[in-house]
C-alpha positions as CSV (number, residue, x, y, z in Angstrom):
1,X,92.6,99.9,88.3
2,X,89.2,101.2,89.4
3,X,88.6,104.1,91.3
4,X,88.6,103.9,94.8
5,X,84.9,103.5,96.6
6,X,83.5,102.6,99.7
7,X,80.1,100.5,100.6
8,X,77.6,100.7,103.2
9,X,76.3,97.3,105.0
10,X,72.5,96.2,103.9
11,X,70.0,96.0,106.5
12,X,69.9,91.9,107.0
13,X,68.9,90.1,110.1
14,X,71.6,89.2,113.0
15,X,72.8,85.5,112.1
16,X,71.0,83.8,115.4
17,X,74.3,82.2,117.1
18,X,75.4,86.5,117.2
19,X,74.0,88.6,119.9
20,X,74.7,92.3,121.2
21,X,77.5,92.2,118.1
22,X,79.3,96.2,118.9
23,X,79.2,98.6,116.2
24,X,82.1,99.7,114.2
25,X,81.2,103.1,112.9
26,X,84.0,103.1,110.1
27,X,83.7,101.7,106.2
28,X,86.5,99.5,104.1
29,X,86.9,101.1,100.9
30,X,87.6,99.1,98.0
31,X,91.1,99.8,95.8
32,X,90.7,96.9,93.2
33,X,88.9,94.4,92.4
34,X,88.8,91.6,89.5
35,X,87.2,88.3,88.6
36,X,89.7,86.9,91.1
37,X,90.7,89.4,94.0
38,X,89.4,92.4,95.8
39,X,91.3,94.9,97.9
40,X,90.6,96.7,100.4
41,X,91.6,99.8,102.7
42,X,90.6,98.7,106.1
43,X,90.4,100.7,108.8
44,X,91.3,100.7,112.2
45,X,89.1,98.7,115.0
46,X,87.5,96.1,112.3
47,X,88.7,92.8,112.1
48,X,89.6,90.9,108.9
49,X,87.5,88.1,109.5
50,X,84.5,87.3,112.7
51,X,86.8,87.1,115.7
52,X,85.5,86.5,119.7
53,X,81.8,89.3,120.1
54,X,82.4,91.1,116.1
55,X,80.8,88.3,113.2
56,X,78.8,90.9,110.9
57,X,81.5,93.7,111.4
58,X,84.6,91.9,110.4
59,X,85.5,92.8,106.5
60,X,85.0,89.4,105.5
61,X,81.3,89.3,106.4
62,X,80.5,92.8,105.3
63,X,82.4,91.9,101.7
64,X,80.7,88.3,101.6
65,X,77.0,90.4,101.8
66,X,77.9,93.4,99.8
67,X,78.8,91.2,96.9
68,X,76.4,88.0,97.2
69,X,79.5,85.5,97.3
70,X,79.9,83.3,100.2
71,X,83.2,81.8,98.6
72,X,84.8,85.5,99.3
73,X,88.4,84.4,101.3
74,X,90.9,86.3,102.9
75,X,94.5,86.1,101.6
76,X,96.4,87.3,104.4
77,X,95.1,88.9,107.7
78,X,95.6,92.4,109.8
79,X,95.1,93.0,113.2
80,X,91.7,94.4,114.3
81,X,93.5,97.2,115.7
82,X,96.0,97.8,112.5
83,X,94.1,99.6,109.8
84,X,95.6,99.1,105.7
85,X,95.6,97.2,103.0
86,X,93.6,93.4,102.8
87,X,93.5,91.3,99.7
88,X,90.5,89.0,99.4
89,X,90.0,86.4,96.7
90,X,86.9,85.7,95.2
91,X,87.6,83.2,92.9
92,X,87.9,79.8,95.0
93,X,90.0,78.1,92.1
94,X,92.6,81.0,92.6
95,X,92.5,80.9,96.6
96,X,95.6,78.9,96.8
97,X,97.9,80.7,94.7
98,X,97.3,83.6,96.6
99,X,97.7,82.7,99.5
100,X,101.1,80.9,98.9
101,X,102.5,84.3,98.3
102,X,102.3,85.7,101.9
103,X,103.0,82.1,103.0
104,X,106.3,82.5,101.1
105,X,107.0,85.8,101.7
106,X,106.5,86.7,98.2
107,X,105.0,90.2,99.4
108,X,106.3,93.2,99.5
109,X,104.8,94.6,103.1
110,X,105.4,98.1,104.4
111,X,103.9,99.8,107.1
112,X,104.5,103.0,109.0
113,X,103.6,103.9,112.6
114,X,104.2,106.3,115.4
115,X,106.0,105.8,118.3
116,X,108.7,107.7,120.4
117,X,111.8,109.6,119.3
118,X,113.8,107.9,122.0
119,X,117.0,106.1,122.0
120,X,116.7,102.6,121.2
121,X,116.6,100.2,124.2
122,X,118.5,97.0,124.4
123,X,115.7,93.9,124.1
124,X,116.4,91.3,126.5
125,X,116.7,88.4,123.3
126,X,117.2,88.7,119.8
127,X,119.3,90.8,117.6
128,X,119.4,94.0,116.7
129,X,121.8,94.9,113.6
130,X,122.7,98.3,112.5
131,X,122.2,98.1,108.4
132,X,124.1,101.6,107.6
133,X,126.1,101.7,110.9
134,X,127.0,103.6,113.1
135,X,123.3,105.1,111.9
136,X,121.3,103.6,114.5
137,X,118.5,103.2,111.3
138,X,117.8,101.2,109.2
139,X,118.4,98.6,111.4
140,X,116.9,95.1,111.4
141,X,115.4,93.4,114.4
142,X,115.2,89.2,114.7
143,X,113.6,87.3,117.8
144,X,111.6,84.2,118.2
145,X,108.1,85.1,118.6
146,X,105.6,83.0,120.3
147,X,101.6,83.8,120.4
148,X,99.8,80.9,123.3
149,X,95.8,80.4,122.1
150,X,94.2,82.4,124.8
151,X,96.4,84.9,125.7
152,X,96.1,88.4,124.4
153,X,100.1,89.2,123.6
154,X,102.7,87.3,122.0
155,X,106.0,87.2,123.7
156,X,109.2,86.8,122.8
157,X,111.7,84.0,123.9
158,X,115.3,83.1,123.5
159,X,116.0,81.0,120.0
160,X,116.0,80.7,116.5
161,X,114.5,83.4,115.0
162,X,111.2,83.6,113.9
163,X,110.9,86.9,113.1
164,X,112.3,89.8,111.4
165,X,111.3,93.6,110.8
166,X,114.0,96.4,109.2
167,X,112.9,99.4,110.7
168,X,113.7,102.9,109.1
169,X,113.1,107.0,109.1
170,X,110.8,107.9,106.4
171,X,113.1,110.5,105.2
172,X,116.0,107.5,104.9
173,X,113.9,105.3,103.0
174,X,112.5,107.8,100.4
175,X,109.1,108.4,102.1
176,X,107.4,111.1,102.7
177,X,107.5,112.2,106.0
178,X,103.8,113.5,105.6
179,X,101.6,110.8,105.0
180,X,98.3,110.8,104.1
181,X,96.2,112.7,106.3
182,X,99.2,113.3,108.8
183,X,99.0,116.3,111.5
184,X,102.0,118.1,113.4
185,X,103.6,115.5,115.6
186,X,104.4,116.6,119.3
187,X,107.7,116.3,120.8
188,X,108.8,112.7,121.6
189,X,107.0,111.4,118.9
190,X,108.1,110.5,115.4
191,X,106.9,108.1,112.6
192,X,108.7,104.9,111.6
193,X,108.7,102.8,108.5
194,X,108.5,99.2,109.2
195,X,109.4,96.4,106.9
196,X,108.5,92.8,108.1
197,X,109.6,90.1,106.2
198,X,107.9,87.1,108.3
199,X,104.3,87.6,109.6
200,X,103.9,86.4,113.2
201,X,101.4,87.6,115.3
202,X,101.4,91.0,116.5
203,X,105.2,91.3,115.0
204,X,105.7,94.7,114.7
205,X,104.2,96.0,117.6
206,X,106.2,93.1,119.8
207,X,109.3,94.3,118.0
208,X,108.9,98.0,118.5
209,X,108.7,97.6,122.0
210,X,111.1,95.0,122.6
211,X,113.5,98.4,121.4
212,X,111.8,100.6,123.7
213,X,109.4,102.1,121.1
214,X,106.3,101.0,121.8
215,X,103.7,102.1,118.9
216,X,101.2,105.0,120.0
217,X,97.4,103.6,121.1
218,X,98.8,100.1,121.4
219,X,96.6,98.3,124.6
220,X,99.0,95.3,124.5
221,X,102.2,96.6,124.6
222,X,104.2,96.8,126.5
223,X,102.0,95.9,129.4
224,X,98.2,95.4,129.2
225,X,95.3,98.1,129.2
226,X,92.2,98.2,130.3
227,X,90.0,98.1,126.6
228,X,86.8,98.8,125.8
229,X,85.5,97.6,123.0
230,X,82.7,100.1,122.5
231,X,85.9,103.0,122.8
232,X,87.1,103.4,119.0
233,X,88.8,107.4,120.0
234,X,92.4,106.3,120.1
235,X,93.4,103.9,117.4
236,X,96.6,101.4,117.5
237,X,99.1,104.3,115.2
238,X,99.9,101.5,112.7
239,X,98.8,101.1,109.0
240,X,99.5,98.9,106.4
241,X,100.7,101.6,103.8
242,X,101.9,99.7,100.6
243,X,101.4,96.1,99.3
244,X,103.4,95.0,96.4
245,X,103.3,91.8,94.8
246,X,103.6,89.9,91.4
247,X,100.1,88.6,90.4
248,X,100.4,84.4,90.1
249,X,97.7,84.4,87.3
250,X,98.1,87.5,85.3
251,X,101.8,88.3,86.3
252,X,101.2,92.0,86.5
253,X,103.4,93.8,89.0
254,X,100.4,95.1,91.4
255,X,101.1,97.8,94.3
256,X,98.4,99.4,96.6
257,X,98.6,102.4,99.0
258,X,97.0,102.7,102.1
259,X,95.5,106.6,102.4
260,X,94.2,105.6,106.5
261,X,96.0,108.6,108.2
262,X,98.5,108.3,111.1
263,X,97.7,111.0,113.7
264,X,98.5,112.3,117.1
């Protein structure tokens, strides 16, 4: 794989339906890339693709210009607010394949976060199992998940699940504790590995606080804050760490790390 790098914009003219577009002072750094994919560390506050005031600033647009190729497509998508790893596929003949495996859950996803050392709460719908019981982790959380057009959270509602997330203690899972970049965590906090193995909107964050764990910086849960967009001091504690996958043209095994630090 190639070493890791980062890019800077090029100066180019605003696209004329864009105006007063907000800065995002951070840089993607590119992991990989082939005649077929790239990958990407992104970092908090920029969205995968142009989403409601950000066009130029969303990865897709900045990747698109950096390389020439209009044809540049996202495979998956993260949360503006989550920061990790994005795979992009620049061959348009290929664009299918890849996407098929997060549609079928062919990837492996795991992502850590920070959020209180607290007991678990009981969540109003939805099971929670204990995997290793009595441990209270791992244990794996289901709920049916629902995301309206126009409203800013996703909410969860009595049913068939929809969605499902096996939360664990790095220690328990064979993870380092000390993540990239990490800091000393105050009291009350601690850092969780999260496993999702469906992708609905804003899953893990809905799920962590459906147990009475909200993630640290999160604005939408459990109850709405005032945002500015302009703020980018207190990011969502959430990262993509690890994205594993089998590659459906080459059939190499393929794993990439996140190295966007979780800190207090």
């Amino acid at each position: 794989m190639q070493a890791s790098r980062g890019w800077q914009e090029p100066v180019a003219k605003r696209h004329r339906w864009v105006t007063d577009e907000p800065d995002i002072p951070f840089h993607c750094v590119v992991l990989y890339e082939d005649e077929r994919i790239i990958v990407i560390d992104k970092p908090h506050f920029v969205p995968t693709t142009p989403r409601g005031m950000w066009y130029r600033q969303s990865a897709l647009i900045r990747l698109r210009e950096h390389y020439g190729e209009p044809h540049i497509t996202p495979a998956h998508r993260l949360d503006r607010l989550t920061a990790g790893i994005v795979v992009f596929v620049r061959d348009p003949a290929c664009r299918g394949a890849y996407q098929m495996l997060f549609q079928n859950h062919e990837v492996r996803k795991t992502y850590e976060c920070l959020a209180p050392a607290a007991p678990i709460a009981r969540p109003r719908t939805g099971t929670v199992t204990r995997l290793q019981a009595p441990a209270v982790f791992p244990l794996k959380r289901c709920s049916h998940i629902v995301k309206d057009r126009g409203r800013l959270q996703a909410y969860e509602i009595p049913g068939e699940p929809n969605a499902q997330t096996v939360i664990d203690l790095p220690d328990a899972c064979g993870m380092s504790a000390d993540g990239p970049g990490a800091t000393a965590l105050p009291m009350g906090i601690r850092r969780y590995v999260l496993h999702p193995t469906t992708g609905k909107t804003h899953q893990l964050r809905v799920h962590m606080s459906s147990l009475g764990l909200p993630i640290v910086g999160d604005p939408f849960y459990p109850a709405l804050k005032p945002c500015d967009p302009d703020d980018v001091s207190a990011p969502l504690q959430l990262v993509a760490r690890r994205l594993e996958f089998t590659d459906p043209v080459s059939g190499r095994d393929m794993a990439f790390v996140s190295s966007v630090p979780l800190q207090w």
